[in-house]
Amino acid sequence: MEFFDSLIRDVSLLTEPLVKKEYAFSDSELWQDVGYSQVILQRDTASELDGTGFNLVTSSPVEDGIVVIGDDLQHIEGKRKFARISLVQIESEEDEQKAYNLIRKIEYVKYHHFPDGYMIRTSSRSHKEAVRVSKTAVKNGISFQKIGSLLINKYKENPAVKAVKVIFITDPAADHAELENMAQKNNRITETLNHIMNSVTFDCDTCNLKPICDEVEGMKELHFKNAGMNR
Ligand code: SF4
């Protein structure tokens, strides 16, 4: 599974010059998951994060951990640009259909975790991610390490997930426009995979997904193989 590896390299290049804090994943320091979508009212709000959130799935090695670039949740007041990127290492899977199903299952995690006092607005069809953090959660010691550990724990409920690194970016100096472009490209790759795995008919000359197939190695071959055709 290498379709997202060039984006992982792009994320690494973008974040390389920025100041980072790195934390270990700790399953004894998880932030509480309340199991349902909470509503945090404006008057109870400590901060609002607005930006992108996306997963990049790979079978290349990833180290478990949480990376924070910019202020942590205890030090943000009001509105702030934000990004959350999860690098998810899965078992190497020869069967493309299984690998594709796994990507979809991993995607569910982003809108099926409910940290206490950390209201996430996202959808299965969008790379946008907005978060509202409550004053009570700040008082109770919420941090990206604890939120990240909760998220990693959720991904790891799937036994095929080997390791996860979650990167939180709140540094205004980060190139958030470029992060948005990466999130959009990630969506286009996923959309192309959806098409490839669910459609046996194709005409590359008229296909609106051709730019991604031309750019990402192995996409066209996968569609031809999946459609039972040799090139
Ligand atoms: S292989 Fe051709 S038809 Fe299939 S998604 Fe890519 S461009 Fe479209």
Tab-separated table of C-alpha atoms and ligand atoms in Angstrom:
chain	number	residue	atom	x	y	z
A	1	MET	CA	0.000	0.000	0.000
A	2	GLU	CA	2.052	2.913	-1.311
A	3	PHE	CA	-0.548	5.190	-2.863
A	4	PHE	CA	-0.258	7.761	-0.078
A	5	ASP	CA	3.525	7.552	0.427
A	6	SER	CA	4.333	10.614	-1.702
A	7	LEU	CA	1.927	12.640	0.470
A	8	ILE	CA	3.659	11.313	3.602
A	9	ARG	CA	6.934	12.598	2.162
A	10	ASP	CA	5.291	15.978	1.409
A	11	VAL	CA	4.021	16.235	5.015
A	12	SER	CA	7.491	15.406	6.291
A	13	LEU	CA	9.087	18.110	4.103
A	14	LEU	CA	6.506	20.715	5.123
A	15	THR	CA	6.889	20.045	8.852
A	16	GLU	CA	10.674	19.522	8.859
A	17	PRO	CA	11.667	23.159	9.523
A	18	LEU	CA	8.988	23.719	12.191
A	19	VAL	CA	9.554	23.387	15.939
A	20	LYS	CA	8.030	20.158	17.245
A	21	LYS	CA	7.277	18.479	20.522
A	22	GLU	CA	7.107	14.703	20.393
A	23	TYR	CA	5.256	12.465	22.835
A	24	ALA	CA	5.015	8.744	23.259
A	25	PHE	CA	1.691	6.991	22.745
A	26	SER	CA	0.466	5.911	26.150
A	27	ASP	CA	-2.574	3.677	26.540
A	28	SER	CA	-2.621	4.546	30.257
A	29	GLU	CA	-3.024	8.267	29.491
A	30	LEU	CA	-5.992	8.270	27.168
A	31	TRP	CA	-8.381	11.178	27.221
A	32	GLN	CA	-11.887	9.948	28.029
A	33	ASP	CA	-14.156	8.986	25.132
A	34	VAL	CA	-17.757	9.782	26.103
A	35	GLY	CA	-19.162	7.640	23.287
A	36	TYR	CA	-21.501	10.241	21.795
A	37	SER	CA	-21.242	13.598	20.076
A	38	GLN	CA	-21.240	16.327	22.730
A	39	VAL	CA	-22.459	19.857	22.176
A	40	ILE	CA	-20.207	22.572	23.587
A	41	LEU	CA	-21.892	25.946	23.763
A	42	GLN	CA	-20.097	29.169	22.922
A	43	ARG	CA	-20.086	30.308	26.549
A	44	ASP	CA	-18.313	27.063	27.578
A	45	THR	CA	-15.725	27.324	24.795
A	46	ALA	CA	-12.024	27.830	25.488
A	47	SER	CA	-10.806	27.564	21.895
A	48	GLU	CA	-11.919	26.778	18.361
A	49	LEU	CA	-9.633	24.999	15.907
A	50	ASP	CA	-10.439	25.085	12.237
A	51	GLY	CA	-8.684	23.397	9.349
A	52	THR	CA	-8.062	19.958	7.944
A	53	GLY	CA	-7.935	16.408	9.232
A	54	PHE	CA	-6.887	13.398	7.195
A	55	ASN	CA	-5.353	9.922	7.355
A	56	LEU	CA	-2.453	8.696	5.263
A	57	VAL	CA	-2.346	4.906	5.182
A	58	THR	CA	0.854	3.043	4.332
A	59	SER	CA	2.552	-0.292	4.734
A	60	SER	CA	5.914	1.468	5.234
A	61	PRO	CA	7.205	1.728	8.814
A	62	VAL	CA	5.668	4.375	11.101
A	63	GLU	CA	6.566	4.949	14.753
A	64	ASP	CA	3.784	5.254	17.308
A	65	GLY	CA	3.613	8.724	18.805
A	66	ILE	CA	2.125	12.186	18.882
A	67	VAL	CA	3.766	15.248	17.350
A	68	VAL	CA	2.634	18.759	18.310
A	69	ILE	CA	3.680	21.689	16.150
A	70	GLY	CA	2.607	24.958	17.742
A	71	ASP	CA	0.740	25.623	20.967
A	72	ASP	CA	-0.899	22.807	22.888
A	73	LEU	CA	-4.539	22.972	23.981
A	74	GLN	CA	-3.723	24.509	27.380
A	75	HIS	CA	-2.247	27.565	25.631
A	76	ILE	CA	-4.764	28.358	22.900
A	77	GLU	CA	-7.506	30.906	23.390
A	78	GLY	CA	-10.099	31.825	20.772
A	79	LYS	CA	-9.773	30.754	17.142
A	80	ARG	CA	-6.764	29.045	15.616
A	81	LYS	CA	-5.869	27.416	12.263
A	82	PHE	CA	-5.359	23.707	12.722
A	83	ALA	CA	-4.393	20.461	11.038
A	84	ARG	CA	-4.492	16.854	12.182
A	85	ILE	CA	-2.702	14.256	10.131
A	86	SER	CA	-2.672	10.581	11.092
A	87	LEU	CA	0.013	8.383	9.534
A	88	VAL	CA	-1.341	4.851	9.825
A	89	GLN	CA	0.829	1.803	9.187
A	90	ILE	CA	-1.082	-1.311	8.212
A	91	GLU	CA	0.034	-4.861	7.564
A	92	SER	CA	1.345	-5.302	4.069
A	93	GLU	CA	-1.648	-6.635	2.131
A	94	GLU	CA	-1.308	-8.270	-1.303
A	95	ASP	CA	-5.063	-8.427	-1.845
A	96	GLU	CA	-6.040	-4.943	-3.075
A	97	GLN	CA	-9.698	-5.396	-2.174
A	98	LYS	CA	-8.741	-6.147	1.445
A	99	ALA	CA	-6.352	-3.188	1.531
A	100	TYR	CA	-9.080	-0.920	0.149
A	101	ASN	CA	-11.618	-2.189	2.716
A	102	LEU	CA	-9.075	-1.513	5.435
A	103	ILE	CA	-8.561	2.087	4.294
A	104	ARG	CA	-12.316	2.615	4.507
A	105	LYS	CA	-12.510	1.110	8.006
A	106	ILE	CA	-9.623	3.301	9.167
A	107	GLU	CA	-11.446	6.329	7.752
A	108	TYR	CA	-14.448	5.613	10.010
A	109	VAL	CA	-12.326	6.265	13.113
A	110	LYS	CA	-12.082	9.991	12.440
A	111	TYR	CA	-15.803	10.480	12.980
A	112	HIS	CA	-16.327	7.670	15.477
A	113	HIS	CA	-14.361	8.951	18.419
A	114	PHE	CA	-15.821	11.401	20.917
A	115	PRO	CA	-13.262	12.924	23.295
A	116	ASP	CA	-14.770	14.573	26.366
A	117	GLY	CA	-14.908	18.356	25.938
A	118	TYR	CA	-13.418	18.152	22.421
A	119	MET	CA	-16.243	18.514	19.920
A	120	ILE	CA	-15.167	17.471	16.414
A	121	ARG	CA	-17.025	18.553	13.304
A	122	THR	CA	-16.061	16.499	10.265
A	123	SER	CA	-17.678	14.160	7.795
A	124	SER	CA	-16.857	11.036	5.845
A	125	ARG	CA	-16.860	13.076	2.627
A	126	SER	CA	-14.697	15.983	3.651
A	127	HIS	CA	-11.130	16.722	4.703
A	128	LYS	CA	-12.306	19.680	6.805
A	129	GLU	CA	-11.993	19.265	10.542
A	130	ALA	CA	-13.169	21.789	13.125
A	131	VAL	CA	-12.829	21.338	16.885
A	132	ARG	CA	-14.360	23.182	19.807
A	133	VAL	CA	-12.569	22.690	23.153
A	134	SER	CA	-14.445	23.278	26.395
A	135	LYS	CA	-13.191	25.330	29.349
A	136	THR	CA	-13.853	22.338	31.623
A	137	ALA	CA	-11.631	20.097	29.495
A	138	VAL	CA	-8.827	22.673	29.706
A	139	LYS	CA	-9.273	22.819	33.496
A	140	ASN	CA	-9.127	19.009	33.612
A	141	GLY	CA	-5.804	18.909	31.765
A	142	ILE	CA	-6.710	18.111	28.151
A	143	SER	CA	-3.684	17.943	25.837
A	144	PHE	CA	-2.879	16.775	22.328
A	145	GLN	CA	-0.893	13.885	23.803
A	146	LYS	CA	-4.020	12.578	25.528
A	147	ILE	CA	-6.290	13.236	22.533
A	148	GLY	CA	-3.710	11.666	20.201
A	149	SER	CA	-3.336	8.617	22.472
A	150	LEU	CA	-7.118	8.145	22.459
A	151	LEU	CA	-7.162	8.376	18.663
A	152	ILE	CA	-4.240	5.924	18.264
A	153	ASN	CA	-5.991	3.513	20.608
A	154	LYS	CA	-9.122	3.710	18.430
A	155	TYR	CA	-7.177	2.997	15.239
A	156	LYS	CA	-5.504	0.057	16.956
A	157	GLU	CA	-8.837	-1.597	17.727
A	158	ASN	CA	-8.345	-2.860	14.182
A	159	PRO	CA	-5.717	-5.634	14.435
A	160	ALA	CA	-4.367	-4.824	10.958
A	161	VAL	CA	-3.148	-1.425	12.227
A	162	LYS	CA	0.467	-1.779	13.318
A	163	ALA	CA	1.472	1.765	14.302
A	164	VAL	CA	0.122	5.318	14.174
A	165	LYS	CA	1.686	8.749	14.371
A	166	VAL	CA	-0.717	11.647	14.902
A	167	ILE	CA	0.538	15.116	14.000
A	168	PHE	CA	-1.315	18.163	15.366
A	169	ILE	CA	-0.420	21.530	13.865
A	170	THR	CA	-1.517	24.832	15.418
A	171	ASP	CA	1.533	26.908	14.497
A	172	PRO	CA	0.344	29.920	12.466
A	173	ALA	CA	3.725	29.810	10.657
A	174	ALA	CA	2.872	26.421	9.125
A	175	ASP	CA	1.751	26.496	5.500
A	176	HIS	CA	-1.931	25.733	6.128
A	177	ALA	CA	-2.867	26.427	2.496
A	178	GLU	CA	-0.451	23.704	1.393
A	179	LEU	CA	-1.814	21.350	4.065
A	180	GLU	CA	-5.262	21.974	2.597
A	181	ASN	CA	-3.907	21.097	-0.877
A	182	MET	CA	-2.464	17.854	0.518
A	183	ALA	CA	-5.783	17.010	2.153
A	184	GLN	CA	-7.547	17.596	-1.169
A	185	LYS	CA	-5.064	15.400	-3.010
A	186	ASN	CA	-5.569	12.714	-0.368
A	187	ASN	CA	-9.324	12.927	-1.060
A	188	ARG	CA	-8.752	12.644	-4.812
A	189	ILE	CA	-6.570	9.527	-4.379
A	190	THR	CA	-9.255	7.959	-2.164
A	191	GLU	CA	-11.956	8.917	-4.671
A	192	THR	CA	-9.908	7.332	-7.475
A	193	LEU	CA	-9.486	4.145	-5.420
A	194	ASN	CA	-13.265	4.094	-4.874
A	195	HIS	CA	-13.784	4.316	-8.626
A	196	ILE	CA	-11.152	1.685	-9.392
A	197	MET	CA	-12.466	-0.829	-6.874
A	198	ASN	CA	-16.133	-0.333	-7.764
A	199	SER	CA	-16.097	0.113	-11.527
A	200	VAL	CA	-15.135	-2.419	-14.199
A	201	THR	CA	-15.658	-0.058	-17.112
A	202	PHE	CA	-13.146	2.599	-17.959
A	203	ASP	CA	-11.975	4.980	-20.585
A	204	CYS	CA	-8.843	6.782	-19.464
A	205	ASP	CA	-9.121	9.412	-22.195
A	206	THR	CA	-12.384	10.757	-20.828
A	207	CYS	CA	-11.971	9.856	-17.134
A	208	ASN	CA	-11.908	12.871	-14.819
A	209	LEU	CA	-9.584	10.948	-12.464
A	210	LYS	CA	-6.813	10.725	-15.061
A	211	PRO	CA	-4.610	13.423	-13.442
A	212	ILE	CA	-4.344	11.327	-10.260
A	213	CYS	CA	-3.779	8.091	-12.199
A	214	ASP	CA	-1.017	9.812	-14.180
A	215	GLU	CA	0.626	11.040	-10.988
A	216	VAL	CA	0.287	8.184	-8.516
A	217	GLU	CA	2.227	5.097	-9.442
A	218	GLY	CA	0.229	1.870	-9.650
A	219	MET	CA	-3.262	3.388	-9.913
A	220	LYS	CA	-3.878	2.599	-13.583
A	221	GLU	CA	-2.376	-0.881	-13.223
A	222	LEU	CA	-4.707	-1.526	-10.292
A	223	HIS	CA	-7.769	-0.522	-12.323
A	224	PHE	CA	-6.759	-2.689	-15.264
A	225	LYS	CA	-6.043	-5.619	-12.958
A	226	ASN	CA	-9.285	-5.121	-11.061
A	227	ALA	CA	-11.230	-5.052	-14.308
A	228	GLY	CA	-9.595	-8.339	-15.335
A	229	MET	CA	-7.631	-6.822	-18.192
A	230	ASN	CA	-3.964	-7.038	-19.031
A	231	ARG	CA	-2.092	-4.036	-20.376
B	1	SF4	S1	-7.207	3.833	-14.884
B	1	SF4	FE1	-8.166	5.210	-16.374
B	1	SF4	S2	-10.372	4.893	-16.111
B	1	SF4	FE2	-9.359	4.030	-14.306
B	1	SF4	S3	-9.446	5.658	-12.829
B	1	SF4	FE3	-7.486	5.826	-13.866
B	1	SF4	S4	-7.822	7.246	-15.556
B	1	SF4	FE4	-9.832	6.613	-14.790
